[in-house]
Coordinates of C-alpha atoms in Angstrom, one line a residue:
Chain D
M1 CA 46.9 78.7 -3.1
T2 CA 46.8 76.6 0.4
R3 CA 43.7 75.8 2.2
S4 CA 44.1 75.2 5.8
R5 CA 40.8 73.4 6.9
P6 CA 40.4 70.3 4.9
A7 CA 38.2 68.3 7.4
A8 CA 34.9 69.7 6.6
P9 CA 33.6 69.5 3.2
V10 CA 33.1 73.2 1.8
L11 CA 29.5 72.5 0.8
E12 CA 27.5 69.7 2.4
C13 CA 23.4 69.1 2.0
R14 CA 21.7 66.9 4.0
G15 CA 18.5 65.9 3.1
V16 CA 17.7 69.0 1.3
A17 CA 14.0 69.1 -0.1
K18 CA 12.0 72.2 -1.6
S19 CA 8.2 72.0 -2.6
F20 CA 6.2 74.3 -4.3
G21 CA 2.8 73.7 -3.3
G22 CA 2.6 69.8 -4.2
F23 CA 5.2 69.8 -6.3
A24 CA 8.5 68.5 -4.9
A25 CA 11.2 70.1 -6.7
A26 CA 14.1 68.5 -4.4
N27 CA 13.8 65.4 -2.6
A28 CA 15.9 64.7 0.4
I29 CA 19.2 65.9 -1.6
D30 CA 22.2 64.5 0.1
L31 CA 25.4 65.9 -1.4
A32 CA 29.0 66.7 -0.2
V33 CA 31.3 68.6 -2.0
S34 CA 35.2 68.6 -1.2
E35 CA 37.7 71.2 -1.5
G36 CA 39.0 71.9 -5.0
E37 CA 36.1 69.6 -6.4
V38 CA 34.4 70.5 -10.0
V39 CA 31.3 69.0 -9.8
G40 CA 28.8 69.0 -12.9
V41 CA 25.0 68.5 -12.1
I42 CA 23.1 67.1 -14.5
G43 CA 19.4 66.5 -15.3
S44 CA 16.7 67.1 -17.5
N45 CA 14.7 69.9 -17.4
G46 CA 12.8 70.3 -14.2
A47 CA 15.0 67.6 -12.5
G48 CA 16.0 70.3 -9.4
K49 CA 19.3 71.4 -10.4
T50 CA 18.7 75.0 -10.3
T51 CA 16.5 74.4 -7.1
L52 CA 19.1 72.9 -5.8
L53 CA 21.8 76.0 -6.7
N54 CA 19.0 78.5 -5.5
I55 CA 18.9 76.8 -2.0
V56 CA 22.4 76.4 -1.6
S57 CA 23.1 80.2 -2.8
G58 CA 20.6 81.4 -0.2
H59 CA 17.9 82.4 -3.0
L60 CA 15.1 79.7 -1.5
K61 CA 14.7 78.4 1.9
P62 CA 14.5 74.5 1.8
T63 CA 11.3 73.1 2.8
K64 CA 13.4 70.3 4.9
G65 CA 17.3 69.3 5.2
K66 CA 20.3 71.4 6.2
V67 CA 23.2 73.1 4.0
F68 CA 26.3 73.6 5.6
F69 CA 29.1 75.7 4.3
R70 CA 32.6 74.5 5.8
G71 CA 31.0 72.9 8.5
E72 CA 28.5 76.0 9.5
D73 CA 24.8 75.7 9.1
V74 CA 23.8 78.2 6.4
T75 CA 20.5 77.1 5.7
G76 CA 18.2 79.9 4.9
V77 CA 21.1 82.3 5.2
P78 CA 20.0 85.3 2.7
S79 CA 22.3 85.4 -0.5
R80 CA 24.2 88.6 0.4
T81 CA 25.4 87.4 3.8
L82 CA 26.6 83.9 1.9
A83 CA 28.3 86.1 -0.6
R84 CA 30.1 87.7 2.1
K85 CA 31.2 84.3 3.5
G86 CA 32.6 83.2 0.3
I87 CA 29.9 81.6 -1.9
A88 CA 29.6 83.1 -5.2
R89 CA 27.0 83.0 -8.0
S90 CA 26.5 82.8 -11.4
F91 CA 23.1 82.9 -13.2
Q92 CA 21.7 81.0 -16.2
V93 CA 20.5 84.7 -17.5
P94 CA 23.9 86.9 -16.6
Q95 CA 23.0 89.1 -13.6
L96 CA 24.8 92.5 -15.0
F97 CA 24.1 96.4 -14.6
P98 CA 23.1 96.8 -18.1
T99 CA 23.4 100.7 -18.1
L100 CA 27.1 100.2 -17.3
S101 CA 30.5 99.8 -19.1
A102 CA 31.8 96.2 -18.2
L103 CA 34.8 97.9 -16.9
E104 CA 32.4 100.0 -14.4
N105 CA 30.5 96.4 -13.6
M106 CA 33.8 95.2 -12.6
M107 CA 34.5 98.0 -10.6
L108 CA 31.0 97.9 -8.4
A109 CA 31.7 94.1 -7.9
L110 CA 35.4 95.0 -6.6
S111 CA 34.4 97.9 -4.7
L112 CA 31.5 96.2 -3.0
V113 CA 33.0 92.8 -2.2
A114 CA 36.7 92.7 -2.8
A115 CA 37.5 95.9 -1.2
P116 CA 35.9 96.3 2.1
R117 CA 38.7 97.9 3.8
K118 CA 38.2 101.0 1.4
S119 CA 35.3 103.4 2.8
I120 CA 31.8 102.8 0.6
L121 CA 31.6 106.4 0.4
S122 CA 35.2 106.8 -1.0
R123 CA 35.4 108.0 -5.1
F124 CA 34.2 105.3 -7.5
D125 CA 36.3 106.4 -10.5
D126 CA 39.4 105.7 -8.8
A127 CA 42.5 104.9 -10.8
D128 CA 43.6 102.0 -8.5
L129 CA 40.0 100.3 -8.5
A130 CA 39.8 100.7 -12.2
T131 CA 43.3 98.8 -12.4
A132 CA 42.4 96.4 -10.2
A133 CA 38.8 96.0 -12.6
R134 CA 40.9 95.6 -15.6
D135 CA 43.1 92.8 -14.5
A136 CA 40.0 91.0 -13.2
L137 CA 38.7 91.3 -16.4
D138 CA 41.9 90.3 -18.0
H139 CA 42.2 87.3 -15.9
Y140 CA 39.1 85.9 -18.0
G141 CA 40.1 87.1 -21.3
I142 CA 37.4 90.2 -21.5
A143 CA 40.0 93.3 -20.9
D144 CA 39.0 94.5 -24.7
C145 CA 35.7 94.8 -23.7
A146 CA 36.3 96.9 -20.8
D147 CA 34.8 99.9 -22.1
S148 CA 31.9 98.5 -24.1
L149 CA 28.2 98.6 -22.5
V150 CA 26.8 95.6 -21.1
S151 CA 23.9 95.7 -23.7
E152 CA 26.5 95.6 -26.3
L153 CA 28.4 92.7 -25.6
P154 CA 28.2 89.6 -27.2
Q155 CA 26.6 86.5 -24.8
G156 CA 29.8 84.8 -24.2
V157 CA 31.3 87.9 -23.0
R158 CA 28.2 88.4 -20.8
K159 CA 28.6 85.0 -18.9
L160 CA 32.3 85.5 -18.4
L161 CA 31.5 89.0 -16.9
D162 CA 28.8 87.7 -14.6
I163 CA 31.0 85.0 -13.5
A164 CA 34.3 87.5 -13.2
M165 CA 32.0 89.8 -11.0
A166 CA 30.8 86.9 -9.1
T167 CA 34.3 85.3 -7.8
S168 CA 35.5 89.3 -7.5
A169 CA 36.1 88.3 -3.6
E170 CA 38.1 85.0 -4.6
P171 CA 35.3 82.8 -2.9
D172 CA 35.7 79.4 -1.7
L173 CA 32.7 77.8 -3.2
V174 CA 31.6 78.8 -7.0
L175 CA 28.2 78.0 -8.3
L176 CA 27.5 78.1 -11.9
D177 CA 24.1 77.9 -13.5
E178 CA 24.5 76.6 -16.9
P179 CA 28.1 78.8 -17.8
T180 CA 27.6 77.8 -21.5
S181 CA 23.9 78.4 -21.8
G182 CA 23.2 80.9 -24.8
V183 CA 26.8 80.6 -25.8
S184 CA 27.6 80.0 -29.2
S185 CA 29.1 76.8 -30.1
E186 CA 32.4 78.4 -31.3
E187 CA 32.6 80.2 -27.7
K188 CA 31.5 77.3 -25.4
S189 CA 35.0 75.7 -25.3
D190 CA 36.7 79.1 -25.3
V191 CA 34.5 80.4 -22.0
M192 CA 34.6 76.6 -20.2
Q193 CA 38.5 76.5 -20.9
R194 CA 39.2 80.2 -19.5
L195 CA 36.9 79.5 -16.6
A196 CA 38.7 75.9 -15.8
D197 CA 41.9 77.5 -16.3
R198 CA 41.1 80.6 -13.6
F199 CA 39.4 78.0 -11.1
A200 CA 42.6 75.5 -11.2
A201 CA 44.9 78.4 -10.7
T202 CA 43.0 79.2 -7.6
G203 CA 41.9 76.2 -6.0
T204 CA 38.5 77.1 -6.1
T205 CA 35.9 74.7 -5.5
V206 CA 33.2 74.5 -8.1
V207 CA 29.5 73.3 -8.7
F208 CA 28.2 74.0 -12.2
I209 CA 25.1 72.7 -13.8
E210 CA 25.2 72.0 -17.6
H211 CA 23.4 70.6 -20.4
D212 CA 26.0 70.2 -22.7
M213 CA 27.6 66.5 -21.7
D214 CA 30.8 67.0 -23.8
I215 CA 31.4 70.0 -21.5
V216 CA 30.6 68.0 -18.2
R217 CA 32.8 64.9 -19.4
R218 CA 35.6 67.2 -20.1
Y219 CA 35.6 69.4 -17.4
A220 CA 33.8 68.1 -14.2
S221 CA 36.1 65.9 -11.7
R222 CA 32.7 64.7 -9.9
V223 CA 29.2 64.6 -11.6
V224 CA 25.8 64.5 -9.8
A225 CA 22.7 63.4 -12.0
L226 CA 19.4 64.5 -10.7
T227 CA 16.0 63.1 -11.6
D228 CA 12.7 64.2 -10.5
G229 CA 14.5 66.2 -7.9
S230 CA 16.8 63.2 -6.4
V231 CA 20.1 62.1 -7.1
I232 CA 20.7 59.1 -9.0
A233 CA 24.0 59.0 -9.5
D234 CA 27.0 60.6 -8.0
G235 CA 30.8 60.0 -9.0
P236 CA 33.5 60.2 -11.4
P237 CA 32.1 61.3 -14.8
E238 CA 32.6 57.9 -16.6
E239 CA 30.7 56.1 -14.0
V240 CA 28.1 58.5 -13.7
F241 CA 27.5 58.3 -17.8
A242 CA 27.5 54.7 -17.8
H243 CA 24.5 54.7 -15.4
A244 CA 21.5 53.1 -17.3
T245 CA 18.9 56.0 -16.4
V246 CA 21.0 58.5 -16.6
A247 CA 22.1 57.5 -20.6
D248 CA 18.6 56.9 -21.2
V249 CA 16.7 59.7 -19.4
I250 CA 19.6 62.6 -19.3
V251 CA 21.8 62.0 -22.0
G252 CA 19.6 60.3 -24.0
E253 CA 21.4 57.9 -25.6
P254 CA 20.6 54.7 -24.2
L255 CA 23.2 52.1 -23.4
P256 CA 23.4 49.3 -25.5
E257 CA 21.5 46.0 -24.0
G258 CA 24.6 44.2 -22.6
D259 CA 25.7 47.5 -20.9
A260 CA 22.8 48.3 -19.0
Chain R
M1 CA 47.6 116.0 -8.7
R2 CA 43.9 115.8 -9.1
H3 CA 42.2 118.4 -10.9
L4 CA 39.4 120.0 -8.9
D5 CA 36.1 118.8 -9.7
P6 CA 34.1 120.9 -12.0
T7 CA 31.0 120.7 -10.2
I8 CA 32.4 121.5 -6.8
L9 CA 34.3 124.9 -8.6
V10 CA 31.0 125.7 -10.4
V11 CA 29.0 125.3 -6.9
V12 CA 31.9 127.5 -5.3
L13 CA 32.2 130.2 -7.6
G14 CA 28.9 130.2 -8.0
A15 CA 27.5 130.7 -4.6
A16 CA 30.5 133.5 -4.4
A17 CA 29.2 135.4 -7.1
L18 CA 25.8 135.4 -6.1
S19 CA 26.6 136.5 -2.6
F20 CA 28.5 139.4 -3.8
A21 CA 25.6 140.0 -6.5
Q22 CA 22.9 140.1 -3.8
P23 CA 22.9 143.8 -2.9
H24 CA 22.6 144.6 -6.5
M25 CA 19.4 142.4 -7.2
P26 CA 15.9 143.6 -7.3
G27 CA 14.3 142.5 -3.9
W28 CA 11.7 140.2 -6.3
V29 CA 14.7 138.6 -7.8
V30 CA 16.4 137.9 -4.3
Y31 CA 13.1 136.2 -3.0
L32 CA 12.5 134.1 -6.1
L33 CA 16.0 132.7 -5.9
Q34 CA 15.7 132.0 -2.2
I35 CA 12.3 129.8 -2.6
A36 CA 14.1 128.3 -5.6
I37 CA 17.1 127.2 -3.7
A38 CA 14.9 126.3 -1.1
A39 CA 12.8 123.9 -3.3
S40 CA 15.7 122.4 -5.1
L41 CA 17.0 120.7 -2.0
P42 CA 14.0 118.1 -1.7
A43 CA 14.4 117.9 -5.4
L44 CA 17.8 116.9 -5.4
G45 CA 16.5 114.3 -2.5
C46 CA 14.3 113.3 -5.3
M47 CA 16.3 113.1 -8.0
I48 CA 18.9 110.7 -5.4
L49 CA 15.8 108.3 -4.7
L50 CA 15.3 108.3 -8.8
R51 CA 19.0 107.2 -8.9
S52 CA 17.8 103.9 -7.7
G53 CA 14.2 104.1 -9.6
L54 CA 12.2 105.2 -6.8
L55 CA 9.8 108.0 -7.4
S56 CA 9.1 109.8 -3.9
F57 CA 5.6 111.9 -3.7
G58 CA 6.6 112.5 -0.2
Q59 CA 9.5 114.8 0.1
G60 CA 6.9 117.7 1.1
L61 CA 7.1 115.8 4.5
Y62 CA 10.4 116.4 5.0
Y63 CA 10.1 120.0 3.9
F64 CA 7.5 120.4 6.4
I65 CA 9.8 118.9 9.1
G66 CA 12.4 121.3 8.2
A67 CA 10.2 124.1 8.2
Y68 CA 8.7 123.4 11.6
G69 CA 12.4 122.9 13.0
V70 CA 13.1 126.6 12.5
A71 CA 9.5 127.6 13.8
L72 CA 8.9 125.3 16.6
V73 CA 12.6 125.7 18.3
H74 CA 11.9 129.6 18.4
A75 CA 8.2 129.1 19.4
H76 CA 8.9 127.0 22.2
L77 CA 12.8 127.3 23.1
G78 CA 13.1 131.0 22.1
I79 CA 15.9 129.8 19.8
S80 CA 16.1 131.7 16.7
D81 CA 19.3 130.5 15.1
A82 CA 19.6 129.5 11.7
F83 CA 22.2 127.0 11.8
L84 CA 20.2 125.3 15.0
G85 CA 17.1 125.5 13.2
I86 CA 18.7 123.6 10.2
L87 CA 19.9 121.2 12.7
A88 CA 16.8 120.5 14.7
G89 CA 14.9 120.0 11.1
A90 CA 17.7 117.2 10.2
A91 CA 17.6 115.5 13.4
A92 CA 14.2 115.3 13.2
S93 CA 14.0 114.3 9.5
I94 CA 16.8 111.2 10.4
L95 CA 14.2 110.0 13.2
V96 CA 11.3 110.2 10.9
A97 CA 13.0 108.5 7.8
G98 CA 14.7 106.3 9.8
L99 CA 11.6 105.0 11.1
V100 CA 9.7 105.3 7.9
G101 CA 12.4 103.6 5.8
F102 CA 11.8 100.4 7.9
F103 CA 8.6 100.1 6.4
I104 CA 9.1 101.7 3.2
A105 CA 12.4 100.5 1.8
R106 CA 11.0 97.1 0.9
Y107 CA 8.6 98.6 -1.8
R108 CA 9.4 99.4 -5.4
G109 CA 7.6 101.5 -8.2
I110 CA 4.0 102.7 -7.9
F111 CA 3.7 101.2 -4.1
F112 CA 7.0 103.1 -2.9
A113 CA 5.6 106.6 -4.8
M114 CA 2.1 105.9 -3.1
L115 CA 3.4 104.8 0.2
T116 CA 5.4 108.0 0.5
L117 CA 2.5 110.0 -0.5
A118 CA 0.3 108.6 1.9
I119 CA 2.7 108.9 4.7
S120 CA 2.9 112.7 4.1
M121 CA -0.5 113.3 3.8
V122 CA -1.0 111.7 7.3
V123 CA 1.0 113.9 8.6
Y124 CA -0.5 116.9 6.9
G125 CA -4.0 115.9 8.2
M126 CA -2.5 115.7 11.9
A127 CA -0.9 118.7 11.2
V128 CA -3.9 121.2 10.2
K129 CA -5.5 120.0 13.6
M130 CA -3.0 120.2 16.2
D131 CA -2.3 123.5 18.0
L132 CA 1.6 122.7 18.1
F133 CA 1.8 123.4 14.3
G134 CA -0.6 126.3 14.6
R135 CA -3.4 124.2 12.7
S136 CA -3.8 125.3 9.2
D137 CA -2.6 128.8 9.8
G138 CA 0.8 127.7 10.5
L139 CA 3.6 129.1 12.8
N140 CA 5.4 132.3 12.1
V141 CA 9.1 132.5 11.7
P142 CA 11.4 135.3 13.3
R143 CA 14.2 137.0 11.8
L144 CA 17.2 134.7 12.5
S145 CA 20.5 135.0 14.1
Y146 CA 23.5 133.3 12.5
L147 CA 25.9 131.8 15.5
G148 CA 25.2 134.5 18.0
F149 CA 25.5 137.5 15.1
T150 CA 22.0 139.0 14.8
P151 CA 22.1 141.4 11.6
S152 CA 20.2 144.8 11.5
R153 CA 17.1 145.1 9.8
A154 CA 18.9 146.7 6.9
W155 CA 21.1 143.7 6.5
A156 CA 18.7 140.8 7.2
Q157 CA 17.7 140.1 3.9
T158 CA 21.5 139.9 2.7
S159 CA 22.4 137.8 5.4
L160 CA 19.8 135.4 4.9
F161 CA 20.3 135.4 1.1
V162 CA 24.0 134.5 1.9
F163 CA 23.2 131.9 4.0
C164 CA 20.5 130.2 1.7
V165 CA 23.0 130.1 -1.0
W166 CA 25.9 128.8 1.3
V167 CA 23.8 126.2 2.7
W168 CA 22.6 125.0 -1.0
A169 CA 26.5 125.0 -1.7
V170 CA 27.5 122.7 1.4
F171 CA 24.6 120.5 0.6
G172 CA 25.0 120.1 -3.1
I173 CA 28.4 119.5 -2.7
A174 CA 27.9 117.0 0.3
T175 CA 25.3 115.2 -2.3
H176 CA 27.6 115.4 -5.4
L177 CA 30.4 113.7 -3.3
Y178 CA 28.1 111.3 -2.2
L179 CA 26.4 110.5 -5.7
R180 CA 30.1 109.9 -7.2
S181 CA 31.2 107.6 -4.5
R182 CA 30.8 103.9 -4.4
F183 CA 27.5 104.1 -2.7
G184 CA 26.5 106.4 -5.4
K185 CA 27.2 103.9 -8.0
L186 CA 25.3 101.3 -6.1
L187 CA 22.3 103.5 -5.9
T188 CA 22.5 103.6 -9.9
A189 CA 23.1 99.6 -9.7
I190 CA 20.2 99.0 -7.6
E191 CA 17.6 100.3 -10.4
D192 CA 19.7 98.2 -13.0
N193 CA 19.5 94.9 -11.1
E194 CA 18.9 94.2 -7.5
T195 CA 19.5 90.6 -7.7
R196 CA 23.2 91.1 -8.5
V197 CA 23.6 93.6 -5.7
E198 CA 22.4 91.1 -3.1
Y199 CA 24.8 88.7 -4.5
L200 CA 27.5 90.9 -4.3
G201 CA 26.8 91.2 -0.8
W202 CA 25.0 94.3 -0.3
S203 CA 21.2 94.5 1.2
V204 CA 19.4 96.7 -1.3
R205 CA 17.2 97.5 1.4
H206 CA 19.5 99.1 3.5
A207 CA 21.0 100.9 0.8
V208 CA 17.7 102.5 0.0
H209 CA 17.1 103.0 3.6
I210 CA 20.2 104.9 3.8
N211 CA 19.3 107.0 0.6
T212 CA 15.9 107.6 2.1
I213 CA 17.6 109.3 5.2
V214 CA 20.0 111.3 2.9
A215 CA 17.0 112.7 0.8
A216 CA 15.0 113.4 4.0
V217 CA 17.7 115.6 5.4
L218 CA 17.9 117.2 2.1
G219 CA 14.4 117.7 2.2
S220 CA 14.5 119.4 5.7
A221 CA 17.4 121.6 4.9
G222 CA 15.0 122.8 1.7
G223 CA 12.0 123.4 4.6
A224 CA 14.1 125.3 7.0
L225 CA 15.2 127.9 4.1
A226 CA 11.8 128.2 2.9
A227 CA 10.4 128.9 6.3
A228 CA 13.2 131.5 6.9
S229 CA 12.4 133.1 3.3
A230 CA 8.9 133.2 3.9
R231 CA 9.0 133.9 7.9
Y232 CA 6.4 131.5 8.4
A233 CA 5.7 127.4 8.0
D234 CA 2.3 126.0 7.5
P235 CA 0.9 122.1 6.9
S236 CA 0.6 123.0 3.2
L237 CA 4.4 122.1 2.9
A238 CA 3.2 118.0 3.9
Y239 CA 0.7 118.4 1.1
W240 CA 1.1 116.2 -1.6
T241 CA 0.9 119.0 -4.3
T242 CA 4.2 120.0 -2.9
S243 CA 6.0 117.2 -3.1
G244 CA 4.5 116.8 -6.6
E245 CA 6.3 120.3 -7.5
F246 CA 9.8 118.7 -6.8
V247 CA 9.1 115.6 -8.6
F248 CA 8.0 118.2 -11.3
I249 CA 11.5 119.9 -10.9
V250 CA 13.6 117.0 -11.3
L251 CA 11.3 116.2 -14.6
I252 CA 11.9 119.6 -15.7
A253 CA 15.8 119.1 -14.9
G254 CA 16.7 116.0 -15.4
Q255 CA 19.4 114.0 -13.4
A256 CA 22.5 115.3 -15.2
N257 CA 24.1 116.6 -12.1
V258 CA 23.7 118.0 -8.8
L259 CA 23.0 121.3 -10.2
A260 CA 20.4 120.1 -12.3
P261 CA 17.5 120.5 -9.5
L262 CA 18.8 124.2 -8.7
F263 CA 18.3 125.2 -12.4
G264 CA 14.8 123.5 -13.0
S265 CA 13.8 124.9 -9.7
V266 CA 15.1 128.8 -10.8
F267 CA 13.5 127.8 -14.1
L268 CA 10.1 126.8 -12.6
E269 CA 10.0 129.7 -10.3
T270 CA 10.7 132.4 -12.8
L271 CA 8.3 130.9 -15.4
R272 CA 5.7 130.8 -12.7
T273 CA 6.4 134.4 -11.9
Y274 CA 6.3 135.7 -15.6
A275 CA 3.5 133.4 -16.5
A276 CA 1.4 134.8 -13.5
A277 CA 2.4 138.2 -14.6
F278 CA 1.2 137.8 -18.2
F279 CA -1.4 135.3 -17.8
P280 CA -3.0 135.8 -14.5
D281 CA -5.9 133.3 -15.6
E282 CA -4.1 131.0 -17.7
W283 CA -0.8 130.8 -15.9
Q284 CA -1.1 126.8 -15.3
L285 CA -1.8 126.5 -19.0
V286 CA 1.4 127.9 -19.9
L287 CA 3.3 125.7 -17.4
G288 CA 1.6 122.7 -18.8
A289 CA 2.6 124.0 -22.1
V290 CA 6.2 124.2 -21.4
M291 CA 6.6 121.0 -19.2
L292 CA 4.9 119.1 -22.4
A293 CA 7.6 121.0 -24.8
I294 CA 10.5 119.8 -22.0
I295 CA 8.9 116.2 -21.9
L296 CA 9.1 116.2 -26.0
F297 CA 11.8 117.8 -27.0
L298 CA 14.3 117.5 -24.3
P299 CA 13.4 114.2 -22.4
K300 CA 16.5 114.2 -20.3
G301 CA 15.5 117.3 -19.0
L302 CA 17.4 121.1 -19.2
G303 CA 20.1 119.7 -17.1
H304 CA 21.1 118.0 -20.0
L305 CA 21.8 120.7 -22.1
F306 CA 24.9 121.2 -19.8
A307 CA 26.1 117.8 -20.3
L308 CA 25.8 118.3 -24.0
A309 CA 27.6 121.8 -23.5
G310 CA 30.3 119.9 -21.5
R311 CA 30.7 117.1 -24.0
A312 CA 31.2 119.8 -27.1
L313 CA 33.7 121.7 -25.4
R314 CA 35.8 118.7 -24.1
P315 CA 38.2 117.2 -26.5
R316 CA 37.0 113.9 -27.6
R317 CA 39.1 110.9 -26.5
A318 CA 38.6 107.4 -26.4
T319 CA 39.0 107.1 -22.8
A320 CA 38.6 104.3 -20.2
A321 CA 37.5 106.4 -17.4
P322 CA 34.2 105.4 -16.2
I323 CA 31.1 107.7 -16.9
E324 CA 30.5 109.7 -13.9
E325 CA 27.4 110.9 -12.6
D326 CA 25.8 111.4 -16.1
R327 CA 22.5 109.7 -15.4
T328 CA 20.5 112.0 -17.9

């Protein structure tokens, strides 16, 4: 997949801050994510990870600072507009349509975002749309569950379906909020490997929040560590995990005295 | 080749059968059916709003506008054409729902229901005091002509009945196509998960706004048919109990298909007629008891009986085809 505008970072946050009353959830965060990077965001609970994702995805407006997407100021732009611009997002709790089957969920996602050329008043139960949806599910390895209702699906499949729907329009930037939370330890690697393969194939830029440090070490090309709403470390995984505060506060395994 | 949609087939064949059967029906049955057809259209509007989880107690407003569309174009412009009357009401409804929609499309649940009720009641309160609407007495509606053709007195009833039946058929088929479209599925998705809809790039508020306008057009078409059948329009059409009746029809009928509100409306009118005849002092008690029985034993409504019958007749197969429009 070729990208023609490598100059501007795909995502750039400049001094992004967010306060809820007197509580500062994000504190002057600076972050630039380049084309094709897979950035893992780590931090203890309340560090501001989801707040950062909420701001970037248009769910929250920052109190201060600016967000740029491919050089365009998108601060405070609603999530639906960002989705059309190419920013997709999955959620910690999968956001699906529970009364529909997995196939119908995917068909709806495709018909709303990925196939805008076809009229919104065209027939929903269209054979071409169903085939495209099945293919999309197959890319994530969940085509076998196509005809099951969402309420009957295991958590790992729901996570993948949530991400498959979010990425149905082949976005430039994918934001994943804890893609393996609630997934059994057996399913975790499988879920992440499928995602990694998929995003590597499409060259998609990814920012993901994760609590499982093994997952972050294995799949992130760069790690950003947050504490109390501020970035305390940013760089290759081995550097960030060698940071004393990261090891102590976030990973929970303080470095030996000599290394700190 | 695609198979002809069974719903469209049933609507067209049903409309044709009713059109030919009309001369053989007793007058009271013809009138009952006309009123039931008229009431089923705003109920259909309620049904499509319920697809997004929105309960409207304001469909009476558009019933009122549709009825006065026919009455006012005659009173002020001397036009008695049925088609122009319907179009006038529909245009006014689009305008009103378009404006009201900016305000109500952001609300959900009880707030949406109460706001629709309140707006309808404000219009009712104004209408009963305005000469334009004939105050509480209302306005008379003339015998209608149809695209320049004025039927003789002997054929007036047949013409009106056939007109009502085919207007329903057109709106019923249009609504069926609307609900089975991608936008129709989006309406269901809104009830399921607004957040995901927004993150798929669609504005929930815009979708609700559009749906409110479509429901208003259905309501106004029903109002026009009611006014043409009863030969008058009065402000009580906008009163909240009228809107409540449309909700009542949807509760009785369910949401299985666009035919459900028609079935529910005919059932309600028939029940009311017989209950009033056999139990003149307790007919409302009978209505309440039947309602209770339906909620207890058929919580998905009478329309669900058709869905069950359809499933029983269809050979069982493991299909990948998505479930179409069965929101029972």
